[in-house]
Amino acid sequence: VSAFFVTGAGTEIGKTYVSCALLRAWSESGVACDAFKPVVSGFDRADAAQSDSGLLLGALGEAVSDENIARISPWRFAAPLAPPLAAKAEGAALDFAAIERACRARIEVRGDRVLLIEGAGGVMAPLTDDRTGLDLIAALNMPAVFVAGSYLGAVSHALTGLAVLDARTIKVAAVVVSESAVSAGLDATCAMIARMWPGHVIAAPRGAPISWCAPLAHRLAAQQSI
Ligand SMILES: Nc1ncnc2c1ncn2[C@@H]1O[C@H](COP(=O)(O)OP(=O)(O)OP(=O)(O)O)[C@@H](O)[C@H]1O
Ligand SMILES: [Mg+2]
């Protein structure tokens, strides 16, 4: 049974969108799954259903209760800033080892469920004062699902992110190009990435039914990743 770290070329790129599509596709095909977004910033309790944690719970078919939110996202901060700054704004500090332990605990208890762990922001977004999200993926030694956009410049951002993952010997199970609101061409972006990166590149058309996700969901669920 698999577990994947969902990372991407930047913030607001589609990590939660893609994660929710995968969770729904698995649920529909009877594959048990779970999600974890350990650190979330910009969290508004009054609008919890629209937070990443709430959206992931919705895709899992679970209630957006305080208890479930705390389970899926133990570290929540109100300020819409990078995690170390959002924590600091509340007089808190993030402890890398504690976040790593929490992720490991979720990996341990996943049983026969496919687990997705969503990172905060882009692949090298600061996670704590001196570590990035990339350091967490490397520490967990998990394969990644990398989400890119299709805006002008997205290919460079995608290949840059993929290069740093490769440099840390992190396996990337798939690249998903989530069509940007202002797009330079979804299929063209996928084709350019696919010519320069030797793996599966999948297009997620904007606002389309999530059937795009079924083959990817099937392939990921069948992998013995960790
Ligand atoms: N393929 C798509 N089709 C339709 N909407 C999309 C698609 N990809 C992303 N979006 C929308 O774009 C916005 C940003 O996406 P999302 O929240 O998934 O980004 P993220 O990478 O998870 O951001 P964060 O760094 O805050 O976690 C959301 O409103 C999402 O619904
Ligand atoms: Mg998100």
PDB file of C-alpha atoms and ligand atoms in Angstrom:
ATOM      1  CA  VAL A   1       0.000   0.000   0.000  1.00  0.00           C
ATOM      2  CA  SER A   2       1.220   3.403  -0.948  1.00  0.00           C
ATOM      3  CA  ALA A   3       1.845   6.798   0.526  1.00  0.00           C
ATOM      4  CA  PHE A   4       2.746   9.886  -1.479  1.00  0.00           C
ATOM      5  CA  PHE A   5       3.836  13.397  -0.654  1.00  0.00           C
ATOM      6  CA  VAL A   6       1.942  15.953  -2.748  1.00  0.00           C
ATOM      7  CA  THR A   7       4.222  18.848  -3.523  1.00  0.00           C
ATOM      8  CA  GLY A   8       4.416  21.340  -6.347  1.00  0.00           C
ATOM      9  CA  ALA A   9       6.031  24.188  -8.189  1.00  0.00           C
ATOM     10  CA  GLY A  10       4.491  26.834  -5.955  1.00  0.00           C
ATOM     11  CA  THR A  11       1.637  27.835  -3.723  1.00  0.00           C
ATOM     12  CA  GLU A  12      -1.938  27.958  -5.112  1.00  0.00           C
ATOM     13  CA  ILE A  13      -0.834  25.638  -7.907  1.00  0.00           C
ATOM     14  CA  GLY A  14      -3.452  22.905  -7.398  1.00  0.00           C
ATOM     15  CA  LYS A  15      -2.022  20.516  -4.774  1.00  0.00           C
ATOM     16  CA  THR A  16      -5.257  20.382  -2.795  1.00  0.00           C
ATOM     17  CA  TYR A  17      -7.316  20.227  -5.998  1.00  0.00           C
ATOM     18  CA  VAL A  18      -5.319  17.251  -7.267  1.00  0.00           C
ATOM     19  CA  SER A  19      -5.262  15.578  -3.834  1.00  0.00           C
ATOM     20  CA  CYS A  20      -9.053  15.851  -3.537  1.00  0.00           C
ATOM     21  CA  ALA A  21      -9.513  14.463  -7.056  1.00  0.00           C
ATOM     22  CA  LEU A  22      -7.327  11.461  -6.162  1.00  0.00           C
ATOM     23  CA  LEU A  23      -9.134  10.870  -2.856  1.00  0.00           C
ATOM     24  CA  ARG A  24     -12.538  11.006  -4.586  1.00  0.00           C
ATOM     25  CA  ALA A  25     -11.373   8.698  -7.387  1.00  0.00           C
ATOM     26  CA  TRP A  26     -10.094   6.188  -4.819  1.00  0.00           C
ATOM     27  CA  SER A  27     -13.265   6.391  -2.737  1.00  0.00           C
ATOM     28  CA  GLU A  28     -15.414   5.846  -5.843  1.00  0.00           C
ATOM     29  CA  SER A  29     -13.438   2.762  -6.804  1.00  0.00           C
ATOM     30  CA  GLY A  30     -13.434   1.314  -3.294  1.00  0.00           C
ATOM     31  CA  VAL A  31      -9.786   2.074  -2.475  1.00  0.00           C
ATOM     32  CA  ALA A  32      -9.436   3.107   1.168  1.00  0.00           C
ATOM     33  CA  CYS A  33      -7.474   6.319   1.560  1.00  0.00           C
ATOM     34  CA  ASP A  34      -6.494   9.045   3.977  1.00  0.00           C
ATOM     35  CA  ALA A  35      -4.903  12.474   3.886  1.00  0.00           C
ATOM     36  CA  PHE A  36      -2.660  14.583   6.090  1.00  0.00           C
ATOM     37  CA  LYS A  37      -1.771  18.264   5.728  1.00  0.00           C
ATOM     38  CA  PRO A  38       0.386  18.701   8.814  1.00  0.00           C
ATOM     39  CA  VAL A  39       0.937  22.453   8.580  1.00  0.00           C
ATOM     40  CA  VAL A  40      -1.687  24.835   7.229  1.00  0.00           C
ATOM     41  CA  SER A  41      -1.475  28.622   7.246  1.00  0.00           C
ATOM     42  CA  GLY A  42      -4.221  31.073   6.350  1.00  0.00           C
ATOM     43  CA  PHE A  43      -6.574  28.893   8.392  1.00  0.00           C
ATOM     44  CA  ASP A  44      -9.906  30.539   9.284  1.00  0.00           C
ATOM     45  CA  ARG A  45     -11.933  28.438  11.721  1.00  0.00           C
ATOM     46  CA  ALA A  46     -15.141  30.210  10.640  1.00  0.00           C
ATOM     47  CA  ASP A  47     -14.539  28.989   7.086  1.00  0.00           C
ATOM     48  CA  ALA A  48     -12.941  25.656   7.945  1.00  0.00           C
ATOM     49  CA  ALA A  49     -14.768  23.774   5.168  1.00  0.00           C
ATOM     50  CA  GLN A  50     -12.886  25.838   2.560  1.00  0.00           C
ATOM     51  CA  SER A  51      -9.476  25.343   4.171  1.00  0.00           C
ATOM     52  CA  ASP A  52      -7.154  22.712   2.737  1.00  0.00           C
ATOM     53  CA  SER A  53      -7.899  20.567   5.777  1.00  0.00           C
ATOM     54  CA  GLY A  54     -11.669  20.966   5.267  1.00  0.00           C
ATOM     55  CA  LEU A  55     -11.494  20.263   1.529  1.00  0.00           C
ATOM     56  CA  LEU A  56      -9.448  17.111   2.148  1.00  0.00           C
ATOM     57  CA  LEU A  57     -11.959  15.965   4.782  1.00  0.00           C
ATOM     58  CA  GLY A  58     -14.791  16.632   2.311  1.00  0.00           C
ATOM     59  CA  ALA A  59     -13.078  14.518  -0.338  1.00  0.00           C
ATOM     60  CA  LEU A  60     -12.689  11.738   2.256  1.00  0.00           C
ATOM     61  CA  GLY A  61     -16.406  11.987   3.031  1.00  0.00           C
ATOM     62  CA  GLU A  62     -15.697  13.030   6.613  1.00  0.00           C
ATOM     63  CA  ALA A  63     -17.311  15.792   8.638  1.00  0.00           C
ATOM     64  CA  VAL A  64     -15.471  19.096   8.967  1.00  0.00           C
ATOM     65  CA  SER A  65     -15.495  18.924  12.781  1.00  0.00           C
ATOM     66  CA  ASP A  66     -12.904  20.523  15.066  1.00  0.00           C
ATOM     67  CA  GLU A  67     -11.729  17.030  15.949  1.00  0.00           C
ATOM     68  CA  ASN A  68     -11.258  15.916  12.338  1.00  0.00           C
ATOM     69  CA  ILE A  69      -9.579  19.206  11.405  1.00  0.00           C
ATOM     70  CA  ALA A  70      -7.124  18.765  14.287  1.00  0.00           C
ATOM     71  CA  ARG A  71      -6.427  15.199  13.164  1.00  0.00           C
ATOM     72  CA  ILE A  72      -5.759  16.103   9.540  1.00  0.00           C
ATOM     73  CA  SER A  73      -3.863  19.338  10.315  1.00  0.00           C
ATOM     74  CA  PRO A  74      -2.289  19.440  13.791  1.00  0.00           C
ATOM     75  CA  TRP A  75      -0.503  22.766  13.073  1.00  0.00           C
ATOM     76  CA  ARG A  76      -2.909  25.522  11.986  1.00  0.00           C
ATOM     77  CA  PHE A  77      -2.153  29.236  11.744  1.00  0.00           C
ATOM     78  CA  ALA A  78      -4.384  32.163  10.816  1.00  0.00           C
ATOM     79  CA  ALA A  79      -1.936  34.360   8.927  1.00  0.00           C
ATOM     80  CA  PRO A  80      -1.746  33.599   5.181  1.00  0.00           C
ATOM     81  CA  LEU A  81       2.049  33.524   5.302  1.00  0.00           C
ATOM     82  CA  ALA A  82       4.819  30.949   4.972  1.00  0.00           C
ATOM     83  CA  PRO A  83       4.533  28.575   7.963  1.00  0.00           C
ATOM     84  CA  PRO A  84       7.465  29.955  10.030  1.00  0.00           C
ATOM     85  CA  LEU A  85       6.101  33.502   9.686  1.00  0.00           C
ATOM     86  CA  ALA A  86       2.500  32.460  10.304  1.00  0.00           C
ATOM     87  CA  ALA A  87       3.629  30.616  13.442  1.00  0.00           C
ATOM     88  CA  LYS A  88       5.700  33.562  14.617  1.00  0.00           C
ATOM     89  CA  ALA A  89       2.686  35.868  14.233  1.00  0.00           C
ATOM     90  CA  GLU A  90       1.034  33.767  16.955  1.00  0.00           C
ATOM     91  CA  GLY A  91       4.124  33.629  19.145  1.00  0.00           C
ATOM     92  CA  ALA A  92       4.730  30.015  18.128  1.00  0.00           C
ATOM     93  CA  ALA A  93       7.581  28.215  16.406  1.00  0.00           C
ATOM     94  CA  LEU A  94       7.509  25.095  14.258  1.00  0.00           C
ATOM     95  CA  ASP A  95       9.674  22.140  15.223  1.00  0.00           C
ATOM     96  CA  PHE A  96      10.879  20.115  12.221  1.00  0.00           C
ATOM     97  CA  ALA A  97      11.384  16.930  14.243  1.00  0.00           C
ATOM     98  CA  ALA A  98       7.844  17.128  15.625  1.00  0.00           C
ATOM     99  CA  ILE A  99       6.350  17.549  12.132  1.00  0.00           C
ATOM    100  CA  GLU A 100       8.447  14.659  10.835  1.00  0.00           C
ATOM    101  CA  ARG A 101       7.318  12.488  13.770  1.00  0.00           C
ATOM    102  CA  ALA A 102       3.666  13.321  13.119  1.00  0.00           C
ATOM    103  CA  CYS A 103       4.028  12.354   9.444  1.00  0.00           C
ATOM    104  CA  ARG A 104       5.791   9.112  10.364  1.00  0.00           C
ATOM    105  CA  ALA A 105       3.021   8.278  12.814  1.00  0.00           C
ATOM    106  CA  ARG A 106       0.423   8.758  10.066  1.00  0.00           C
ATOM    107  CA  ILE A 107       2.418   6.604   7.662  1.00  0.00           C
ATOM    108  CA  GLU A 108       2.647   3.906  10.348  1.00  0.00           C
ATOM    109  CA  VAL A 109      -1.086   3.805  11.094  1.00  0.00           C
ATOM    110  CA  ARG A 110      -2.258   3.993   7.478  1.00  0.00           C
ATOM    111  CA  GLY A 111      -2.828   0.234   7.371  1.00  0.00           C
ATOM    112  CA  ASP A 112      -4.278  -0.654   3.986  1.00  0.00           C
ATOM    113  CA  ARG A 113      -5.185   2.936   3.115  1.00  0.00           C
ATOM    114  CA  VAL A 114      -3.395   4.975   0.469  1.00  0.00           C
ATOM    115  CA  LEU A 115      -2.067   8.055   2.241  1.00  0.00           C
ATOM    116  CA  LEU A 116      -1.496  11.494   0.747  1.00  0.00           C
ATOM    117  CA  ILE A 117       0.540  14.054   2.688  1.00  0.00           C
ATOM    118  CA  GLU A 118       0.136  17.569   1.309  1.00  0.00           C
ATOM    119  CA  GLY A 119       2.992  20.004   1.835  1.00  0.00           C
ATOM    120  CA  ALA A 120       2.657  23.722   2.449  1.00  0.00           C
ATOM    121  CA  GLY A 121       3.363  25.885  -0.603  1.00  0.00           C
ATOM    122  CA  GLY A 122       6.005  25.045  -3.185  1.00  0.00           C
ATOM    123  CA  VAL A 123       8.621  22.319  -2.896  1.00  0.00           C
ATOM    124  CA  MET A 124      11.208  24.583  -1.254  1.00  0.00           C
ATOM    125  CA  ALA A 125       8.825  26.763   0.740  1.00  0.00           C
ATOM    126  CA  PRO A 126      10.150  27.332   4.263  1.00  0.00           C
ATOM    127  CA  LEU A 127       8.575  24.898   6.706  1.00  0.00           C
ATOM    128  CA  THR A 128      10.452  25.897   9.843  1.00  0.00           C
ATOM    129  CA  ASP A 129      13.045  28.608  10.501  1.00  0.00           C
ATOM    130  CA  ASP A 130      15.826  26.571   8.905  1.00  0.00           C
ATOM    131  CA  ARG A 131      14.221  23.749   6.909  1.00  0.00           C
ATOM    132  CA  THR A 132      12.057  23.600   3.792  1.00  0.00           C
ATOM    133  CA  GLY A 133       9.300  21.283   2.659  1.00  0.00           C
ATOM    134  CA  LEU A 134      11.909  19.509   0.534  1.00  0.00           C
ATOM    135  CA  ASP A 135      13.802  18.590   3.713  1.00  0.00           C
ATOM    136  CA  LEU A 136      10.626  16.981   5.075  1.00  0.00           C
ATOM    137  CA  ILE A 137      10.032  14.888   1.931  1.00  0.00           C
ATOM    138  CA  ALA A 138      13.675  13.797   1.998  1.00  0.00           C
ATOM    139  CA  ALA A 139      13.541  12.936   5.699  1.00  0.00           C
ATOM    140  CA  LEU A 140      10.398  10.851   5.167  1.00  0.00           C
ATOM    141  CA  ASN A 141      11.915   9.230   2.082  1.00  0.00           C
ATOM    142  CA  MET A 142       8.509   9.291   0.401  1.00  0.00           C
ATOM    143  CA  PRO A 143       7.744   9.339  -3.320  1.00  0.00           C
ATOM    144  CA  ALA A 144       6.195  12.584  -4.505  1.00  0.00           C
ATOM    145  CA  VAL A 145       3.345  13.634  -6.731  1.00  0.00           C
ATOM    146  CA  PHE A 146       4.454  16.939  -8.235  1.00  0.00           C
ATOM    147  CA  VAL A 147       1.809  19.495  -9.225  1.00  0.00           C
ATOM    148  CA  ALA A 148       2.685  22.125 -11.813  1.00  0.00           C
ATOM    149  CA  GLY A 149       0.693  24.845 -13.561  1.00  0.00           C
ATOM    150  CA  SER A 150       0.229  25.728 -17.232  1.00  0.00           C
ATOM    151  CA  TYR A 151       0.875  29.499 -16.995  1.00  0.00           C
ATOM    152  CA  LEU A 152       3.668  31.078 -19.022  1.00  0.00           C
ATOM    153  CA  GLY A 153       6.832  30.132 -17.121  1.00  0.00           C
ATOM    154  CA  ALA A 154       5.371  27.000 -15.597  1.00  0.00           C
ATOM    155  CA  VAL A 155       7.726  24.644 -17.436  1.00  0.00           C
ATOM    156  CA  SER A 156      10.782  26.278 -15.891  1.00  0.00           C
ATOM    157  CA  HIS A 157       9.202  26.198 -12.420  1.00  0.00           C
ATOM    158  CA  ALA A 158       8.275  22.544 -12.887  1.00  0.00           C
ATOM    159  CA  LEU A 159      11.693  21.439 -14.162  1.00  0.00           C
ATOM    160  CA  THR A 160      13.429  23.418 -11.395  1.00  0.00           C
ATOM    161  CA  GLY A 161      11.322  21.712  -8.745  1.00  0.00           C
ATOM    162  CA  LEU A 162      11.832  18.298 -10.329  1.00  0.00           C
ATOM    163  CA  ALA A 163      15.599  18.898 -10.451  1.00  0.00           C
ATOM    164  CA  VAL A 164      15.835  19.585  -6.713  1.00  0.00           C
ATOM    165  CA  LEU A 165      13.736  16.507  -5.958  1.00  0.00           C
ATOM    166  CA  ASP A 166      16.052  14.455  -8.155  1.00  0.00           C
ATOM    167  CA  ALA A 167      19.102  15.971  -6.451  1.00  0.00           C
ATOM    168  CA  ARG A 168      17.763  14.645  -3.130  1.00  0.00           C
ATOM    169  CA  THR A 169      16.962  11.266  -4.766  1.00  0.00           C
ATOM    170  CA  ILE A 170      13.250  11.669  -4.134  1.00  0.00           C
ATOM    171  CA  LYS A 171      11.200   9.579  -6.558  1.00  0.00           C
ATOM    172  CA  VAL A 172       8.448  11.408  -8.408  1.00  0.00           C
ATOM    173  CA  ALA A 173       5.555   9.075  -9.218  1.00  0.00           C
ATOM    174  CA  ALA A 174       3.845  11.574 -11.513  1.00  0.00           C
ATOM    175  CA  VAL A 175       3.711  15.194 -12.547  1.00  0.00           C
ATOM    176  CA  VAL A 176       0.194  16.607 -12.726  1.00  0.00           C
ATOM    177  CA  VAL A 177      -0.195  19.807 -14.714  1.00  0.00           C
ATOM    178  CA  SER A 178      -3.204  21.535 -13.196  1.00  0.00           C
ATOM    179  CA  GLU A 179      -4.484  23.971 -15.775  1.00  0.00           C
ATOM    180  CA  SER A 180      -3.878  27.544 -14.648  1.00  0.00           C
ATOM    181  CA  ALA A 181      -6.636  30.181 -14.756  1.00  0.00           C
ATOM    182  CA  VAL A 182      -4.480  32.096 -17.252  1.00  0.00           C
ATOM    183  CA  SER A 183      -3.016  29.258 -19.265  1.00  0.00           C
ATOM    184  CA  ALA A 184      -0.296  29.149 -21.899  1.00  0.00           C
ATOM    185  CA  GLY A 185      -1.780  25.877 -23.165  1.00  0.00           C
ATOM    186  CA  LEU A 186      -2.356  22.741 -21.084  1.00  0.00           C
ATOM    187  CA  ASP A 187      -1.408  20.109 -23.650  1.00  0.00           C
ATOM    188  CA  ALA A 188       1.585  22.122 -24.887  1.00  0.00           C
ATOM    189  CA  THR A 189       2.840  22.533 -21.304  1.00  0.00           C
ATOM    190  CA  CYS A 190       2.462  18.800 -20.631  1.00  0.00           C
ATOM    191  CA  ALA A 191       4.265  17.961 -23.871  1.00  0.00           C
ATOM    192  CA  MET A 192       7.203  20.264 -23.095  1.00  0.00           C
ATOM    193  CA  ILE A 193       7.624  18.820 -19.587  1.00  0.00           C
ATOM    194  CA  ALA A 194       7.296  15.268 -20.911  1.00  0.00           C
ATOM    195  CA  ARG A 195      10.055  15.835 -23.453  1.00  0.00           C
ATOM    196  CA  MET A 196      12.440  16.989 -20.741  1.00  0.00           C
ATOM    197  CA  TRP A 197      11.452  14.847 -17.771  1.00  0.00           C
ATOM    198  CA  PRO A 198      11.331  11.060 -18.027  1.00  0.00           C
ATOM    199  CA  GLY A 199       8.135  10.137 -16.231  1.00  0.00           C
ATOM    200  CA  HIS A 200       4.348  10.266 -16.245  1.00  0.00           C
ATOM    201  CA  VAL A 201       2.930  13.713 -16.993  1.00  0.00           C
ATOM    202  CA  ILE A 202      -0.822  14.036 -16.555  1.00  0.00           C
ATOM    203  CA  ALA A 203      -3.092  16.930 -17.556  1.00  0.00           C
ATOM    204  CA  ALA A 204      -5.773  18.165 -15.159  1.00  0.00           C
ATOM    205  CA  PRO A 205      -8.069  20.332 -17.301  1.00  0.00           C
ATOM    206  CA  ARG A 206      -9.571  23.245 -15.423  1.00  0.00           C
ATOM    207  CA  GLY A 207     -13.092  22.695 -14.217  1.00  0.00           C
ATOM    208  CA  ALA A 208     -13.415  19.392 -16.082  1.00  0.00           C
ATOM    209  CA  PRO A 209     -14.967  16.290 -14.505  1.00  0.00           C
ATOM    210  CA  ILE A 210     -12.349  14.464 -12.465  1.00  0.00           C
ATOM    211  CA  SER A 211     -12.280  11.513 -14.873  1.00  0.00           C
ATOM    212  CA  TRP A 212      -8.793  12.770 -15.892  1.00  0.00           C
ATOM    213  CA  CYS A 213      -7.673  11.461 -12.536  1.00  0.00           C
ATOM    214  CA  ALA A 214      -8.902   7.842 -12.749  1.00  0.00           C
ATOM    215  CA  PRO A 215      -5.883   6.310 -14.560  1.00  0.00           C
ATOM    216  CA  LEU A 216      -3.469   8.124 -12.223  1.00  0.00           C
ATOM    217  CA  ALA A 217      -5.434   7.061  -9.140  1.00  0.00           C
ATOM    218  CA  HIS A 218      -5.388   3.479 -10.362  1.00  0.00           C
ATOM    219  CA  ARG A 219      -1.652   3.483 -11.040  1.00  0.00           C
ATOM    220  CA  LEU A 220      -0.718   5.142  -7.726  1.00  0.00           C
ATOM    221  CA  ALA A 221      -2.886   2.789  -5.693  1.00  0.00           C
ATOM    222  CA  ALA A 222      -1.186  -0.188  -7.316  1.00  0.00           C
ATOM    223  CA  GLN A 223       2.320   1.018  -6.385  1.00  0.00           C
ATOM    224  CA  GLN A 224       4.184  -0.373  -3.408  1.00  0.00           C
ATOM    225  CA  SER A 225       5.750   2.963  -2.670  1.00  0.00           C
ATOM    226  CA  ILE A 226       6.945   2.763   0.918  1.00  0.00           C
TER     227      ILE A 226
HETATM  228  N1  LIG B   1      -7.300  21.922 -12.565  1.00  0.00           N
HETATM  229  C1  LIG B   1      -8.032  22.808 -11.863  1.00  0.00           C
HETATM  230  N2  LIG B   1      -9.336  23.040 -12.208  1.00  0.00           N
HETATM  231  C2  LIG B   1     -10.073  23.921 -11.505  1.00  0.00           C
HETATM  232  N3  LIG B   1      -9.636  24.627 -10.445  1.00  0.00           N
HETATM  233  C3  LIG B   1      -8.359  24.437 -10.065  1.00  0.00           C
HETATM  234  C4  LIG B   1      -7.506  23.525 -10.745  1.00  0.00           C
HETATM  235  N4  LIG B   1      -6.286  23.567 -10.122  1.00  0.00           N
HETATM  236  C5  LIG B   1      -6.400  24.456  -9.131  1.00  0.00           C
HETATM  237  N5  LIG B   1      -7.643  24.984  -9.086  1.00  0.00           N
HETATM  238  C6  LIG B   1      -8.143  26.007  -8.147  1.00  0.00           C
HETATM  239  O1  LIG B   1      -7.090  26.928  -7.894  1.00  0.00           O
HETATM  240  C7  LIG B   1      -7.055  27.309  -6.531  1.00  0.00           C
HETATM  241  C8  LIG B   1      -5.709  26.931  -5.922  1.00  0.00           C
HETATM  242  O2  LIG B   1      -5.565  25.509  -5.941  1.00  0.00           O
HETATM  243  P1  LIG B   1      -5.184  24.674  -4.647  1.00  0.00           P
HETATM  244  O3  LIG B   1      -5.858  25.214  -3.447  1.00  0.00           O
HETATM  245  O4  LIG B   1      -5.388  23.241  -4.964  1.00  0.00           O
HETATM  246  O5  LIG B   1      -3.625  25.031  -4.576  1.00  0.00           O
HETATM  247  P2  LIG B   1      -2.525  24.482  -3.543  1.00  0.00           P
HETATM  248  O6  LIG B   1      -1.318  24.170  -4.342  1.00  0.00           O
HETATM  249  O7  LIG B   1      -3.107  23.391  -2.732  1.00  0.00           O
HETATM  250  O8  LIG B   1      -2.249  25.796  -2.654  1.00  0.00           O
HETATM  251  P3  LIG B   1      -1.595  25.871  -1.157  1.00  0.00           P
HETATM  252  O9  LIG B   1      -0.142  26.154  -1.383  1.00  0.00           O
HETATM  253  O10 LIG B   1      -2.314  27.032  -0.542  1.00  0.00           O
HETATM  254  O11 LIG B   1      -1.850  24.573  -0.456  1.00  0.00           O
HETATM  255  C9  LIG B   1      -8.227  26.602  -5.860  1.00  0.00           C
HETATM  256  O12 LIG B   1      -9.337  27.455  -5.839  1.00  0.00           O
HETATM  257  C10 LIG B   1      -8.469  25.401  -6.779  1.00  0.00           C
HETATM  258  O13 LIG B   1      -9.789  24.939  -6.721  1.00  0.00           O
HETATM  259 MG    MG B   2      -3.352  23.300  -0.726  1.00  0.00          MG
END
